[in-house]
């Protein structure tokens, strides 16, 4: 019924478009920096979805992962629903919780690459532009971009004093505030200070746990109960300073930081073991079965969540989360006449500490802590020609050094049979270097050739040790193998390099039509698993992955600029994709391990439509069709089961809709109504394609009603997100006879007032 209504809204929007005949409205021009310079998106021969500052605000995008709700073919893997998002673009992405597993779809903020998922969950505020680049970006966005790149650009200081302030209140006792202010402070120096604050005073999860439910009693080091889970306080700030250096140079300093204190969001276990005394048998295993019946299927101790509500849980322990980050960058640009120089020096650091009820049930099974540290330094130098009549080139060098440390584990129920506590400590140090170049040459007035090449090299030094404390109080190195050689300890390094690049042709038969064809390759380096290990085999290095993409597309603007229609078809040849797979020890204990599959084939098609039929009316729609098939020719049954499967978080069909109408209602007063949403078809939660974990289709529906006084700079709006209160899973992992699942945010709504000057 919901889908039928959504399709009806699309048909209604198309009908309005066909009936409208005003001649003056035009689709807004979108400027992107996908090729490291400002260009109209219609002139760039790659798939890019971009949002300007106003559109980001109108869509209610306030965190880095929110943008996935407005782009077809993009999904989010977000560990425990908040704070560690990884983008999955066209089915390609890292579905992993380990902080040292580099994102497959890279995230950039002000051209600075972020090398860990603990720094990609940042707040979105005072942003000028956001871009989602689909497909491998192996030339200009070097590190680990087999899936694509997501780039955010902060607002720059202006030449005139300006600013804004916002204050909002929403359900769950949520207070939100934003501000941005800046302008010239002296001749040739401009600054901009911006910040955001949010406090959710009431959790959106209801916890029904009582101590009587837990016959084992509380965990020794993890004790804490709450009836509501989800309180969250976060703030972030950024100071940007621009200095003119004569007439040819510009120096930009960017200092930013933030902090979050919150409850750790709970998980809901989906069991695959039989519950003793339930009167039935659970027919499931860790890899087969259609439906997990909560009456008969539970975790290893027989616990099952029977209420059917993902936002009602029974957790014996409620964890807490603390995130902090601090960073800065210096950007120098210099005009040497026919050539421009750009230098970007950046440092990012972050710390994350959180505790959690890992099993998600009322029984004391496995309560954990994570203590993660991240430091990254990067330097990029590039030269580019000024846009000439028929030739443009860019060449650059890149270097980065990062360090990630983690202490992990906690209290185990001794009845599991492996001890009373566990701990893993790892340290990873990575160095990466690259040289790249790209040339665009106009073969004729209508035909342009693009060729780019990049050589990337990376080295990782990795140390990890996992220990178990037995009931005798003695701590030993974990070993579920056959001898000392299987001790879960490693001190090793891996290194390697590879070429990636792109060739393409852009054909422009007229000013309003672009037809393009590309072949590109992305590369993501290998590495080590940052999870607790039961045997050394888990800690051995996994290989690099490569993805070769072939794409054909078009971009058109017609009807006197009132309609923009873009489309693309693509094929990916994916070699050695890295995934986290479920394995079983010799005693039948399930654990996770990062492995390389043989390969995969991905096919897809996309459409992007924007229509401005009359002044004040904007209509937009995007569509993604995707088919992913894993190729695995192993004789090992544990690997062979992947053959023919779909990738995780890769819905075969998804589309977005947006309709916005704005009109004058009085002198200097206007009103606007916006409706937007996304349909995501069914998708798998893991590459094993466990049937009972398959997520059904869902519809996200959002709305915003705004009243504004243009003369006084005042705006007031009512907003709502996920108005249909859909619940859907964002990921899972295997643990002691069950798959704990984490979910999206339920319905939220509120009101905001804003003042601009």
XYZ file of C-alpha atoms in Angstrom:
757
model
C 0.000 0.000 0.000
C 2.840 2.401 0.899
C 4.614 1.715 -2.368
C 1.399 2.267 -4.329
C 0.969 5.644 -2.649
C 4.576 6.517 -3.428
C 4.152 5.594 -7.087
C 0.986 7.657 -7.121
C 2.905 10.645 -5.882
C 5.381 10.222 -8.735
C 2.593 10.045 -11.315
C 0.967 13.089 -9.784
C 4.249 14.973 -9.995
C 4.670 14.047 -13.647
C 1.096 15.122 -14.364
C 1.730 18.516 -12.770
C 4.825 18.855 -14.897
C 3.001 18.115 -18.147
C 0.171 20.512 -17.342
C 2.474 23.397 -16.437
C 3.536 25.764 -19.173
C 5.383 28.681 -17.605
C 8.421 29.565 -19.663
C 10.739 31.282 -17.189
C 11.610 28.615 -14.606
C 14.851 26.758 -15.171
C 16.679 23.923 -13.470
C 19.408 25.326 -11.212
C 22.980 24.922 -12.397
C 24.961 22.569 -10.172
C 28.676 23.223 -9.751
C 30.873 20.247 -8.800
C 34.580 19.673 -8.191
C 34.638 16.021 -9.214
C 37.662 16.712 -11.436
C 39.426 19.040 -8.971
C 38.054 22.221 -10.522
C 34.705 23.990 -10.611
C 32.503 22.676 -13.428
C 28.839 22.486 -14.300
C 27.758 18.927 -13.520
C 26.284 18.709 -17.032
C 29.770 19.129 -18.513
C 31.389 16.305 -16.503
C 31.427 12.878 -18.143
C 31.053 10.825 -14.945
C 28.115 9.961 -12.683
C 27.825 12.606 -9.970
C 24.932 13.444 -7.665
C 25.428 16.835 -6.033
C 23.599 18.981 -3.494
C 24.061 22.674 -2.788
C 23.826 24.356 0.606
C 20.120 25.217 0.351
C 19.166 21.757 -0.839
C 21.108 20.095 1.975
C 19.220 22.241 4.466
C 15.837 21.593 2.882
C 16.466 17.828 2.913
C 17.342 17.954 6.604
C 20.805 16.448 6.110
C 22.621 16.882 9.421
C 25.078 13.965 9.490
C 27.401 12.533 6.869
C 25.319 9.406 6.282
C 21.964 11.238 5.868
C 22.803 11.942 2.238
C 22.246 8.253 1.366
C 18.505 8.751 1.968
C 18.398 11.158 -0.985
C 20.452 9.224 -3.574
C 19.240 6.104 -5.375
C 21.777 3.270 -5.464
C 23.495 4.400 -2.248
C 23.100 2.680 1.120
C 24.785 2.913 4.508
C 26.381 0.299 6.702
C 26.347 1.946 10.133
C 27.660 -0.048 13.070
C 24.987 0.054 15.792
C 23.059 2.639 13.803
C 25.178 5.715 14.518
C 28.702 7.044 14.517
C 30.629 4.681 12.184
C 29.007 4.895 8.740
C 30.431 3.318 5.601
C 28.942 4.155 2.199
C 27.866 1.398 -0.188
C 27.622 2.834 -3.715
C 26.172 0.684 -6.506
C 26.591 -2.337 -4.249
C 30.292 -1.677 -3.580
C 31.234 -0.762 -0.037
C 32.841 -1.889 3.194
C 30.362 -3.600 5.492
C 32.656 -3.786 8.481
C 32.939 -2.478 12.027
C 36.739 -2.697 12.437
C 38.249 0.823 12.455
C 41.297 -0.241 10.436
C 39.228 -1.534 7.488
C 39.583 1.430 5.132
C 36.335 2.609 3.495
C 35.782 1.305 -0.041
C 33.777 4.396 -0.957
C 36.165 7.075 0.266
C 34.963 10.107 2.228
C 36.590 13.511 1.744
C 36.030 16.744 3.667
C 37.507 19.831 2.029
C 39.603 17.531 -0.180
C 41.075 15.669 2.817
C 40.706 11.874 2.763
C 39.372 10.277 5.971
C 41.018 6.908 6.549
C 38.782 5.285 9.183
C 35.051 4.817 9.752
C 35.319 6.370 13.224
C 35.825 9.798 11.589
C 33.177 9.547 8.855
C 30.188 9.955 11.189
C 30.668 13.719 11.491
C 27.991 16.396 11.683
C 26.952 18.215 8.512
C 26.815 21.953 9.088
C 27.729 25.099 7.187
C 28.446 23.034 4.069
C 28.560 24.622 0.632
C 28.256 21.432 -1.384
C 28.085 17.650 -1.128
C 28.928 15.329 -4.022
C 28.483 11.577 -4.457
C 30.799 10.276 -7.184
C 29.695 6.852 -8.381
C 32.145 4.280 -9.634
C 35.904 3.942 -9.069
C 37.749 7.248 -8.829
C 41.190 5.817 -9.359
C 42.865 8.883 -10.865
C 42.155 12.026 -8.866
C 40.772 10.567 -5.611
C 43.509 8.035 -5.028
C 43.192 6.049 -1.811
C 40.757 3.162 -1.680
C 38.061 4.318 -4.082
C 36.821 1.130 -5.742
C 33.251 2.063 -4.821
C 33.330 5.801 -5.384
C 33.824 8.939 -3.324
C 31.673 11.172 -1.146
C 32.970 14.726 -0.902
C 31.849 17.564 1.371
C 32.938 21.175 0.909
C 32.642 23.683 3.748
C 31.467 27.244 3.221
C 34.263 29.718 2.682
C 34.507 33.150 4.297
C 32.810 35.829 2.214
C 33.902 39.339 1.347
C 30.955 40.777 3.272
C 29.908 40.276 6.877
C 27.132 37.674 7.034
C 25.808 34.918 9.199
C 22.898 32.861 10.425
C 21.601 31.182 13.566
C 19.125 28.311 13.939
C 17.337 26.834 16.906
C 15.080 23.791 16.772
C 13.162 21.387 18.982
C 12.037 17.875 18.112
C 10.545 14.750 19.566
C 12.535 12.687 22.052
C 13.263 15.996 23.819
C 15.751 17.007 21.146
C 17.293 20.481 20.975
C 19.291 21.479 17.877
C 21.266 24.654 17.250
C 23.494 25.839 14.408
C 25.300 29.032 13.559
C 27.683 30.455 11.008
C 29.232 33.905 10.990
C 32.042 35.520 9.078
C 33.442 38.138 6.774
C 36.513 40.348 6.385
C 38.484 41.251 9.521
C 41.131 43.272 7.714
C 42.343 43.944 4.210
C 42.946 40.569 2.564
C 41.929 38.430 5.571
C 38.533 36.779 5.993
C 37.243 34.347 8.611
C 34.208 32.143 9.124
C 33.229 30.457 12.374
C 30.479 27.837 12.388
C 29.157 25.312 14.871
C 26.426 22.840 15.689
C 24.951 21.487 18.914
C 22.387 18.742 19.407
C 20.986 17.140 22.536
C 18.514 14.245 22.498
C 17.295 14.010 26.060
C 15.064 10.953 25.675
C 16.048 7.681 24.075
C 13.988 6.236 21.229
C 14.563 2.658 22.446
C 12.469 1.220 25.273
C 14.343 -1.224 27.487
C 12.087 -3.732 29.294
C 14.873 -5.600 31.099
C 14.472 -6.643 34.725
C 17.151 -8.445 36.772
C 14.791 -11.399 37.172
C 15.260 -12.166 33.458
C 18.976 -12.824 33.904
C 19.685 -16.024 35.898
C 23.427 -15.449 35.529
C 23.460 -12.111 37.320
C 25.225 -8.999 35.993
C 28.595 -9.075 34.272
C 31.432 -8.301 36.712
C 32.622 -5.159 34.910
C 29.468 -4.123 33.044
C 26.542 -3.025 35.198
C 24.018 -0.366 34.227
C 20.294 -0.359 33.442
C 18.149 2.272 31.744
C 14.501 2.152 30.735
C 15.121 4.403 27.710
C 18.153 4.084 25.447
C 19.295 6.646 22.916
C 20.266 9.823 24.759
C 22.766 11.686 22.632
C 24.662 14.963 23.023
C 26.996 16.199 20.295
C 28.713 19.389 19.240
C 31.166 20.433 16.546
C 32.825 23.651 15.417
C 34.953 24.883 12.544
C 37.053 28.021 12.008
C 38.155 28.844 8.465
C 40.601 31.685 7.808
C 41.524 32.906 4.331
C 44.494 35.167 3.629
C 45.305 36.775 0.294
C 49.020 36.589 -0.518
C 49.490 39.375 -2.977
C 47.468 39.086 -6.150
C 48.428 35.484 -6.937
C 48.191 33.451 -3.736
C 45.526 32.322 -1.276
C 46.237 30.637 2.060
C 43.385 28.878 3.903
C 43.531 27.547 7.463
C 40.818 25.134 8.597
C 40.606 24.098 12.263
C 37.760 21.853 13.387
C 36.726 19.522 16.157
C 33.810 17.965 17.945
C 32.602 15.619 20.655
C 29.738 13.203 21.225
C 28.479 11.572 24.411
C 25.645 9.131 23.955
C 24.104 5.826 24.855
C 25.368 2.948 22.756
C 22.434 1.959 20.562
C 21.240 -1.602 21.215
C 20.936 -4.541 18.848
C 18.176 -7.112 18.382
C 19.287 -10.772 18.173
C 17.867 -13.038 15.453
C 18.473 -16.545 16.746
C 19.367 -19.723 14.859
C 19.620 -22.242 17.710
C 16.793 -24.278 19.246
C 15.399 -23.018 22.556
C 15.286 -25.868 25.103
C 11.782 -26.516 26.405
C 10.107 -24.347 23.756
C 8.053 -27.238 22.393
C 9.564 -26.943 18.917
C 12.798 -27.132 16.967
C 14.569 -24.272 15.238
C 15.339 -25.507 11.702
C 17.924 -22.804 11.039
C 21.677 -22.806 10.909
C 24.122 -19.963 10.567
C 23.795 -20.144 6.771
C 20.386 -21.624 5.861
C 16.692 -21.236 6.637
C 13.886 -18.945 5.612
C 12.246 -17.521 8.740
C 13.582 -17.305 12.282
C 10.641 -18.144 14.550
C 11.258 -16.367 17.896
C 9.194 -19.021 19.697
C 11.716 -21.735 18.866
C 14.888 -19.924 17.688
C 17.202 -18.118 20.078
C 20.846 -17.493 20.844
C 23.241 -19.999 22.387
C 21.552 -19.636 25.792
C 17.994 -19.737 24.469
C 17.176 -16.020 24.595
C 14.778 -14.714 21.935
C 13.270 -11.274 21.336
C 9.584 -12.080 20.926
C 7.950 -8.631 20.884
C 8.542 -7.988 17.153
C 9.379 -4.322 17.779
C 12.984 -3.415 16.904
C 12.799 -0.354 19.170
C 11.769 -2.381 22.241
C 14.677 -4.370 23.660
C 15.649 -6.219 26.809
C 19.318 -5.459 27.509
C 21.021 -6.508 30.739
C 23.578 -3.755 30.176
C 23.225 -0.323 28.550
C 26.483 0.940 27.151
C 27.790 4.448 26.678
C 29.734 6.068 23.860
C 32.259 8.911 23.774
C 33.678 10.277 20.508
C 36.030 13.187 20.008
C 37.893 14.507 17.007
C 40.279 17.363 16.281
C 41.843 18.299 12.996
C 43.241 21.030 10.846
C 44.437 21.715 7.342
C 46.360 24.321 5.420
C 45.522 24.926 1.776
C 47.778 27.062 -0.408
C 46.911 27.992 -3.978
C 49.195 30.029 -6.214
C 48.685 31.336 -9.719
C 51.891 31.110 -11.745
C 50.315 32.489 -14.889
C 49.517 29.498 -17.051
C 49.741 27.009 -14.174
C 48.117 26.827 -10.740
C 49.723 25.192 -7.697
C 47.665 23.643 -4.887
C 49.117 22.308 -1.641
C 46.945 20.682 1.050
C 48.522 19.700 4.372
C 46.192 18.068 6.881
C 46.133 16.379 10.254
C 43.178 14.461 11.708
C 42.878 12.745 15.074
C 40.011 10.957 16.782
C 39.283 8.884 19.857
C 36.341 6.586 20.433
C 35.448 4.733 23.605
C 32.260 2.775 23.998
C 30.780 -0.157 25.857
C 27.899 -2.349 24.731
C 25.677 -5.348 25.349
C 27.092 -7.211 22.377
C 24.568 -10.073 22.293
C 21.556 -7.744 22.592
C 19.647 -9.963 25.000
C 18.522 -10.090 28.616
C 21.095 -12.718 29.577
C 24.628 -11.883 30.587
C 26.413 -13.385 27.580
C 28.994 -10.957 26.195
C 29.430 -7.323 27.229
C 32.229 -5.417 25.534
C 34.299 -2.246 25.423
C 36.190 -0.540 22.590
C 38.964 2.023 23.063
C 40.116 3.319 19.669
C 42.652 5.969 18.718
C 43.294 7.386 15.239
C 45.887 9.845 13.925
C 46.444 10.778 10.288
C 48.779 13.152 8.480
C 48.453 13.806 4.745
C 50.085 16.007 2.143
C 48.968 16.609 -1.423
C 50.704 18.718 -4.071
C 49.253 19.284 -7.511
C 49.710 21.448 -10.557
C 47.010 22.137 -13.081
C 46.772 24.158 -16.215
C 44.259 26.908 -16.573
C 41.324 25.943 -18.724
C 42.574 26.508 -22.235
C 40.678 26.277 -25.475
C 41.342 22.588 -26.068
C 43.714 21.235 -23.391
C 43.512 20.866 -19.625
C 45.885 18.839 -17.478
C 46.483 18.090 -13.818
C 49.386 16.288 -12.094
C 49.995 15.601 -8.432
C 51.715 13.778 -5.600
C 50.098 12.420 -2.443
C 51.409 11.045 0.848
C 49.716 9.997 4.081
C 50.714 8.405 7.353
C 48.190 7.103 9.846
C 48.129 5.121 13.062
C 45.169 3.215 14.514
C 45.170 1.542 17.915
C 42.395 -0.456 19.541
C 41.790 -2.263 22.806
C 38.687 -4.431 22.642
C 36.704 -7.139 24.430
C 35.121 -7.652 27.830
C 33.272 -10.106 30.051
C 32.178 -13.523 28.780
C 29.635 -15.844 30.321
C 31.761 -18.766 31.551
C 29.107 -21.235 30.344
C 30.152 -20.421 26.766
C 33.170 -22.538 27.581
C 35.980 -20.297 26.386
C 36.684 -18.253 29.526
C 35.374 -15.412 31.644
C 36.980 -12.496 29.783
C 38.716 -11.668 26.532
C 40.890 -8.889 25.199
C 42.382 -7.865 21.874
C 44.971 -5.153 21.363
C 46.120 -4.096 17.925
C 48.267 -1.359 16.453
C 48.345 -0.553 12.746
C 50.653 1.974 11.099
C 50.087 2.760 7.426
C 52.054 4.756 4.876
C 50.611 5.566 1.474
C 52.075 7.406 -1.482
C 50.801 8.123 -4.979
C 51.599 9.988 -8.166
C 48.823 10.855 -10.592
C 47.951 12.813 -13.688
C 45.010 13.444 -15.992
C 44.682 15.097 -19.384
C 41.549 16.379 -21.110
C 41.972 17.192 -24.799
C 39.399 18.444 -27.288
C 39.867 16.310 -30.400
C 37.236 18.389 -32.172
C 34.758 21.055 -31.134
C 32.366 18.277 -30.117
C 34.627 15.405 -29.012
C 36.836 15.408 -25.917
C 39.288 12.732 -24.762
C 40.134 12.174 -21.084
C 42.990 10.010 -19.881
C 44.285 9.601 -16.349
C 46.742 7.374 -14.538
C 47.686 6.924 -10.913
C 50.219 4.718 -9.183
C 49.371 3.999 -5.546
C 51.648 2.343 -3.011
C 50.800 1.405 0.575
C 52.539 -0.300 3.463
C 50.923 -1.519 6.672
C 52.683 -2.622 9.861
C 50.341 -4.594 12.087
C 50.595 -6.035 15.571
C 47.713 -7.854 17.266
C 47.297 -10.179 20.229
C 44.088 -11.768 21.521
C 43.865 -13.303 24.978
C 41.298 -15.251 26.996
C 41.061 -15.338 30.780
C 39.920 -18.726 32.064
C 37.833 -19.611 35.083
C 41.137 -20.255 36.868
C 42.008 -16.585 36.538
C 44.936 -17.241 34.185
C 45.173 -15.180 30.982
C 46.417 -17.030 27.897
C 46.826 -16.213 24.219
C 43.697 -17.364 22.369
C 44.254 -20.563 20.389
C 41.542 -22.766 18.912
C 43.980 -24.532 16.639
C 46.168 -27.585 16.935
C 49.430 -26.147 18.238
C 51.469 -23.093 19.306
C 51.698 -21.971 15.688
C 47.979 -21.150 15.900
C 48.341 -18.630 18.744
C 46.254 -15.531 17.974
C 49.212 -13.166 17.847
C 50.878 -11.511 14.879
C 53.554 -8.896 14.215
C 53.716 -8.496 10.467
C 53.684 -6.062 7.563
C 52.362 -6.003 4.032
C 53.031 -3.639 1.172
C 52.276 -3.277 -2.486
C 51.281 -0.953 -5.258
C 49.126 -0.852 -8.322
C 48.149 1.339 -11.250
C 44.648 2.668 -11.600
C 43.173 5.153 -13.998
C 40.571 6.209 -16.485
C 40.049 6.756 -20.182
C 36.952 8.344 -21.602
C 35.312 10.103 -24.494
C 32.790 12.936 -24.171
C 30.684 13.810 -27.212
C 28.707 17.039 -27.174
C 26.488 17.305 -30.278
C 24.909 20.467 -28.874
C 25.290 22.818 -25.948
C 22.592 20.955 -23.993
C 23.583 17.341 -24.688
C 26.577 15.326 -23.464
C 27.150 11.660 -24.304
C 30.047 9.939 -22.583
C 31.783 6.575 -22.321
C 34.373 5.660 -19.687
C 36.570 2.789 -18.664
C 38.108 3.195 -15.216
C 39.835 1.152 -12.579
C 39.884 1.524 -8.806
C 42.250 -0.068 -6.322
C 41.956 -0.756 -2.604
C 44.935 -2.094 -0.705
C 44.993 -5.206 1.424
C 45.372 -5.300 5.176
C 44.650 -7.082 8.427
C 41.563 -7.897 10.468
C 41.108 -5.682 13.534
C 38.647 -7.993 15.289
C 39.266 -10.350 18.218
C 40.938 -13.508 16.898
C 40.497 -17.086 18.082
C 43.389 -18.387 15.948
C 46.271 -16.853 14.030
C 44.565 -17.626 10.707
C 42.129 -14.783 11.365
C 45.006 -12.317 11.581
C 46.762 -13.184 8.337
C 46.709 -10.456 5.701
C 43.954 -10.267 3.121
C 44.736 -9.199 -0.448
C 44.089 -5.978 -2.343
C 40.959 -5.662 -4.474
C 40.487 -4.034 -7.880
C 37.406 -2.973 -9.769
C 37.277 -2.251 -13.499
C 34.222 -0.266 -14.567
C 32.717 0.404 -17.987
C 30.100 3.131 -18.131
C 28.031 4.740 -20.862
C 25.886 7.745 -20.067
C 24.203 10.904 -21.210
C 23.382 14.312 -19.743
C 20.740 16.533 -21.282
C 18.988 19.814 -20.616
C 15.974 20.738 -22.700
C 12.583 22.521 -22.773
C 14.342 25.905 -22.473
C 16.264 24.723 -19.432
C 13.207 23.526 -17.510
C 14.131 19.833 -17.646
C 17.377 18.043 -16.871
C 17.591 14.312 -17.612
C 20.756 12.316 -17.004
C 21.278 8.579 -17.286
C 23.949 5.894 -17.225
C 24.457 2.167 -17.654
C 27.473 0.362 -16.236
C 29.251 -2.950 -15.800
C 31.789 -3.712 -13.058
C 34.359 -6.507 -13.108
C 35.242 -6.816 -9.430
C 38.320 -8.878 -8.542
C 39.123 -10.184 -5.061
C 36.433 -8.187 -3.237
C 37.062 -7.901 0.491
C 34.193 -8.982 2.747
C 33.669 -10.031 6.349
C 32.516 -13.643 6.346
C 31.203 -15.955 9.013
C 33.369 -18.922 9.946
C 33.114 -21.708 12.523
C 35.907 -22.925 14.783
C 36.696 -26.594 15.358
C 34.376 -26.532 18.392
C 31.526 -25.007 16.350
C 31.951 -21.431 17.594
C 30.973 -18.829 14.966
C 33.344 -15.930 14.384
C 33.976 -13.276 11.738
C 36.916 -12.966 9.378
C 37.835 -10.689 6.475
C 38.416 -12.713 3.309
C 38.826 -12.159 -0.428
C 36.258 -13.673 -2.759
C 37.248 -14.661 -6.295
C 35.258 -11.935 -7.980
C 31.882 -10.485 -8.858
C 29.926 -9.015 -11.756
C 27.773 -5.930 -11.252
C 25.374 -4.462 -13.796
C 23.194 -1.410 -13.457
C 21.337 1.525 -14.926
C 20.419 4.912 -13.457
C 18.264 7.913 -14.268
C 18.295 11.377 -12.717
C 15.443 13.762 -13.567
C 14.937 17.383 -12.468
C 12.042 19.549 -13.653
C 11.140 23.178 -12.977
C 7.843 23.496 -14.864
C 6.898 26.843 -13.362
C 8.242 29.455 -10.992
C 8.312 28.048 -7.484
C 7.846 24.385 -8.378
C 10.757 21.924 -8.315
C 10.406 18.205 -9.051
C 13.219 15.672 -8.871
C 13.510 11.907 -9.160
C 16.364 9.413 -9.280
C 16.209 5.713 -10.158
C 18.751 2.923 -9.720
C 18.552 -0.640 -11.079
C 21.305 -2.971 -9.883
C 22.259 -6.624 -10.227
C 25.228 -8.077 -8.334
C 26.517 -11.637 -8.635
C 29.433 -13.081 -6.684
C 31.784 -15.489 -8.477
C 33.441 -18.065 -6.201
C 35.073 -21.175 -7.681
C 36.503 -22.611 -4.464
C 36.254 -26.294 -3.540
C 36.033 -25.222 0.100
C 32.311 -25.483 1.042
C 32.643 -22.452 3.324
C 33.681 -20.350 0.312
C 31.625 -22.096 -2.374
C 28.368 -21.047 -0.687
C 29.011 -17.465 -1.874
C 28.851 -18.380 -5.570
C 25.897 -16.689 -7.264
C 25.000 -14.625 -4.190
C 24.211 -10.912 -4.109
C 26.388 -8.393 -2.335
C 25.155 -7.079 0.993
C 23.267 -3.765 1.098
C 22.728 -3.808 -2.665
C 19.022 -3.290 -3.345
C 18.134 -4.239 -6.909
C 15.744 -1.293 -7.203
C 15.744 2.059 -5.458
C 14.381 5.473 -6.325
C 13.974 8.887 -4.741
C 11.351 11.572 -5.240
C 11.261 15.231 -4.275
C 8.576 17.865 -4.880
C 8.913 21.426 -3.598
C 6.514 24.307 -4.142
C 7.180 27.867 -2.990
C 4.857 30.870 -3.351
C 4.390 34.390 -2.018
C 1.667 34.656 0.621
C 2.019 38.351 1.571
C 4.379 41.249 1.066
C 7.892 39.972 1.842
C 6.441 36.659 3.048
C 6.656 33.293 1.303
C 5.649 29.718 2.088
C 7.118 26.458 0.821
C 6.052 22.832 1.076
C 8.502 20.038 0.335
C 7.841 16.309 0.195
C 10.687 13.891 -0.433
C 11.395 10.227 0.076
C 13.171 7.079 -0.969
C 12.102 3.562 -1.878
C 14.614 0.776 -1.325
C 13.870 -2.691 -2.607
C 14.763 -5.872 -0.677
C 18.432 -6.491 0.052
C 20.735 -8.926 1.812
C 22.473 -8.161 5.099
C 25.550 -10.251 4.394
C 27.314 -11.861 1.475
C 26.290 -15.315 2.730
C 22.715 -14.260 1.812
C 21.295 -15.908 4.935
C 17.592 -16.078 3.953
C 16.083 -15.141 7.309
C 18.215 -11.978 7.436
C 16.958 -10.593 4.133
C 15.578 -7.073 4.569
C 12.193 -6.334 3.000
C 11.583 -3.243 0.904
C 10.798 -0.010 2.695
C 9.762 3.581 2.003
C 11.226 6.644 3.701
C 8.932 9.680 3.560
C 9.944 13.162 4.733
C 8.219 16.555 4.738
C 9.014 20.187 5.458
C 6.776 23.275 5.576
C 8.509 26.674 5.652
C 7.337 30.259 6.171
C 9.922 32.943 5.471
C 10.236 36.718 5.659
C 12.716 37.496 2.936
C 13.174 41.144 3.979
C 14.002 40.358 7.628
C 15.864 37.109 7.026
C 13.527 35.098 9.244
C 12.443 31.524 8.530
C 10.324 29.060 10.454
C 9.738 25.473 9.425
C 8.051 22.310 10.583
C 9.753 19.100 9.541
C 9.389 15.344 9.768
C 11.644 12.453 8.753
C 10.680 8.811 8.299
C 7.045 9.840 8.705
C 5.817 6.304 7.986
C 7.953 5.116 10.917
C 9.616 2.413 8.844
C 12.168 0.184 10.560
C 14.894 -1.557 8.591
C 18.239 -3.143 9.338
C 21.570 -1.444 8.651
C 23.811 -4.445 9.302
C 24.488 -7.495 11.444
C 27.192 -9.827 12.719
C 27.316 -13.445 13.917
C 27.625 -14.046 17.661
C 26.997 -17.149 19.794
C 24.099 -18.720 17.937
C 22.422 -15.515 16.746
C 22.771 -12.545 14.410
C 22.441 -9.266 16.335
C 20.820 -6.656 14.036
C 21.059 -2.866 14.236
C 18.354 -0.599 12.905
C 17.666 2.859 11.520
C 16.257 5.841 13.402
C 12.451 5.838 13.865
C 10.101 8.735 13.059
C 11.403 12.164 14.067
C 9.730 15.572 13.782
C 10.047 19.075 15.101
C 10.161 22.811 14.451
C 13.072 25.164 13.695
C 13.484 28.931 13.543
C 16.308 30.624 11.648
C 17.653 34.148 11.291
C 20.032 35.199 8.520
C 21.822 38.499 8.090
